[in-house]
Amino acid sequence: DTFGMLRVTRLGDPADPPMVFLHDVGMNAEMAFETFLNFCALKDTPGTNVFAACHYLVEMPGHEFGAKEPEANAPWYTLDDIVNNLLVVIDHFSIKRPIGMGLGAGANLLIRLALLHPSLFRALLLVSPTLKKPSLPLALQTRFAAAYLERTGTNLAPPGNNLARWFSADAVELNADLVEKFATDAMRIRPRAAARFAWAFACREDLEGRVREMPMECKVMVAA
């Protein structure tokens, strides 16, 4: 696509029930779902009862570790642009009735897909989903930081600035090593790539009214 390719990693047997994973702003699929996938790997261990599935991990343009930094004049995109590309991914892999698992902005994208195609998903697992549009100060702050980065190449956002969204104060205290790893890994995401996804998320519209008017047909589990 003109704004960059979605990177898809498929893990497991395509004959198994499919699961589609979408990560949050400031991270990638490896950061978001590594622990979950390590647990799923226990399905072949005697005495465990883990749901066998084929996992499709989707990463936003330029978010995989080792990705090239986007050009300074690379196109910006919206969440709806990503939704359209996700539909291409689902069609390309012939994914039928998947379970969707999304974190933060990824959960928002899954909701958009389900509203657009109510029968697309078998179920949704939404972690910290955001239906409301951002506050004006937050939207302006994110847009200004992204525009400044584009013009100067300098990231105004401190490394790992999303940690407060991902970890509670208690979790930070109890899981210091994990938090430090997330902060380090967040610095490995290419700044211009991260800025474009953050910009798209900061420009989101309110979804609450649409969800109330057209409830989704699939089962939904939400974890705040």
Short mmCIF file of C-alpha atoms in Angstrom, two decimals, residues 35-159:
data_model
loop_
_atom_site.label_atom_id
_atom_site.label_comp_id
_atom_site.label_asym_id
_atom_site.label_seq_id
_atom_site.Cartn_x
_atom_site.Cartn_y
_atom_site.Cartn_z
CA THR A 35 3.68 -14.04 26.78
CA PHE A 36 0.32 -15.20 25.47
CA LEU A 37 1.90 -17.12 22.60
CA ASN A 38 4.45 -18.74 24.90
CA PHE A 39 1.54 -20.03 26.94
CA CYS A 40 -0.19 -21.30 23.79
CA ALA A 41 2.99 -23.20 22.94
CA LEU A 42 2.18 -25.48 25.90
CA LYS A 43 -0.63 -27.10 23.88
CA ASP A 44 1.71 -30.00 23.03
CA THR A 45 2.78 -30.48 26.65
CA PRO A 46 1.15 -33.45 28.42
CA GLY A 47 -1.30 -32.43 31.10
CA THR A 48 -2.14 -29.04 29.60
CA ASN A 49 -5.40 -28.01 27.97
CA VAL A 50 -4.59 -25.08 25.68
CA PHE A 51 -6.82 -24.04 22.79
CA ALA A 52 -5.07 -24.96 19.52
CA ALA A 53 -5.29 -22.18 16.93
CA CYS A 54 -3.52 -20.72 13.93
CA HIS A 55 -2.21 -17.30 14.98
CA TYR A 56 -2.00 -14.36 12.59
CA LEU A 57 0.05 -11.56 14.16
CA VAL A 58 -0.44 -8.28 12.32
CA GLU A 59 2.01 -5.40 12.72
CA MET A 60 1.47 -1.83 11.61
CA PRO A 61 3.76 -0.49 8.86
CA GLY A 62 7.38 -0.31 10.02
CA HIS A 63 6.72 -1.61 13.56
CA GLU A 64 8.54 -4.95 13.40
CA PHE A 65 11.99 -5.05 15.00
CA GLY A 66 14.65 -4.34 12.41
CA ALA A 67 12.29 -2.48 10.08
CA LYS A 68 13.63 0.36 7.95
CA GLU A 69 12.77 3.88 9.07
CA PRO A 70 10.03 5.30 6.80
CA GLU A 71 11.05 8.15 4.52
CA ALA A 72 10.37 11.67 5.80
CA ASN A 73 7.74 12.18 3.11
CA ALA A 74 6.05 8.79 3.61
CA PRO A 75 2.23 9.09 3.49
CA TRP A 76 0.22 9.41 6.69
CA TYR A 77 -2.80 7.18 7.19
CA THR A 78 -6.01 6.80 9.17
CA LEU A 79 -7.43 3.92 11.19
CA ASP A 80 -9.91 3.31 8.39
CA ASP A 81 -6.99 2.93 5.95
CA ILE A 82 -5.64 0.18 8.20
CA VAL A 83 -9.07 -1.47 8.39
CA ASN A 84 -9.20 -1.63 4.59
CA ASN A 85 -5.78 -3.28 4.50
CA LEU A 86 -6.79 -5.71 7.23
CA LEU A 87 -9.67 -6.85 5.05
CA VAL A 88 -7.14 -7.52 2.29
CA VAL A 89 -5.06 -9.58 4.75
CA ILE A 90 -8.09 -11.62 5.83
CA ASP A 91 -9.02 -12.27 2.21
CA HIS A 92 -5.43 -13.12 1.21
CA PHE A 93 -5.07 -15.78 3.90
CA SER A 94 -8.70 -16.97 3.48
CA ILE A 95 -9.29 -16.43 7.20
CA LYS A 96 -12.81 -17.58 8.08
CA ARG A 97 -14.61 -16.54 11.27
CA PRO A 98 -11.49 -15.76 13.32
CA ILE A 99 -11.22 -14.87 16.97
CA GLY A 100 -9.81 -11.36 17.18
CA MET A 101 -7.55 -10.25 20.03
CA GLY A 102 -6.58 -6.59 20.25
CA LEU A 103 -4.79 -4.35 22.71
CA GLY A 104 -5.55 -0.61 22.93
CA ALA A 105 -5.52 0.80 19.41
CA GLY A 106 -5.60 -2.77 18.10
CA ALA A 107 -8.87 -3.36 19.95
CA ASN A 108 -10.27 -0.20 18.35
CA LEU A 109 -9.37 -1.56 14.92
CA LEU A 110 -11.10 -4.88 15.64
CA ILE A 111 -14.26 -3.04 16.70
CA ARG A 112 -14.20 -1.08 13.44
CA LEU A 113 -13.89 -4.31 11.49
CA ALA A 114 -16.77 -5.89 13.39
CA LEU A 115 -18.99 -2.86 12.84
CA LEU A 116 -18.20 -2.89 9.13
CA HIS A 117 -18.73 -6.67 8.81
CA PRO A 118 -20.85 -7.86 11.78
CA SER A 119 -20.50 -11.56 10.93
CA LEU A 120 -16.74 -11.47 10.31
CA PHE A 121 -15.57 -12.62 13.77
CA ARG A 122 -16.44 -15.61 15.90
CA ALA A 123 -15.46 -13.71 19.03
CA LEU A 124 -13.44 -10.68 20.15
CA LEU A 125 -11.00 -10.43 23.07
CA LEU A 126 -10.50 -6.71 23.70
CA VAL A 127 -7.86 -5.49 26.14
CA SER A 128 -8.20 -1.83 27.16
CA PRO A 129 -10.36 -0.91 24.17
CA THR A 130 -10.95 2.78 23.47
CA LEU A 131 -14.29 3.80 21.96
CA LYS A 132 -14.22 7.52 22.71
CA LYS A 133 -12.33 10.05 20.64
CA PRO A 134 -9.29 11.54 22.42
CA SER A 135 -9.50 14.71 24.45
CA LEU A 136 -8.56 17.86 22.56
CA PRO A 137 -5.32 18.42 24.55
CA LEU A 138 -4.18 14.82 23.97
CA ALA A 139 -5.05 14.92 20.28
CA LEU A 140 -3.21 18.21 19.77
CA GLN A 141 -0.19 17.03 21.77
CA THR A 142 0.11 13.82 19.72
CA ARG A 143 -0.34 15.61 16.40
CA PHE A 144 2.19 18.31 17.28
CA ALA A 145 4.76 15.72 18.38
CA ALA A 146 4.25 13.73 15.17
CA ALA A 147 4.54 16.84 12.97
CA TYR A 148 7.69 17.97 14.84
CA LEU A 149 9.25 14.56 14.36
CA GLU A 150 8.46 14.69 10.66
CA ARG A 151 10.10 18.10 10.21
CA THR A 152 13.13 17.69 12.48
CA GLY A 153 13.65 13.96 12.98
CA THR A 154 13.48 14.54 16.75
CA ASN A 155 11.02 12.56 18.84
CA LEU A 156 9.47 14.76 21.55
CA ALA A 157 7.87 11.78 23.24
CA PRO A 158 10.12 10.16 25.88
CA PRO A 159 11.09 6.52 25.29
#
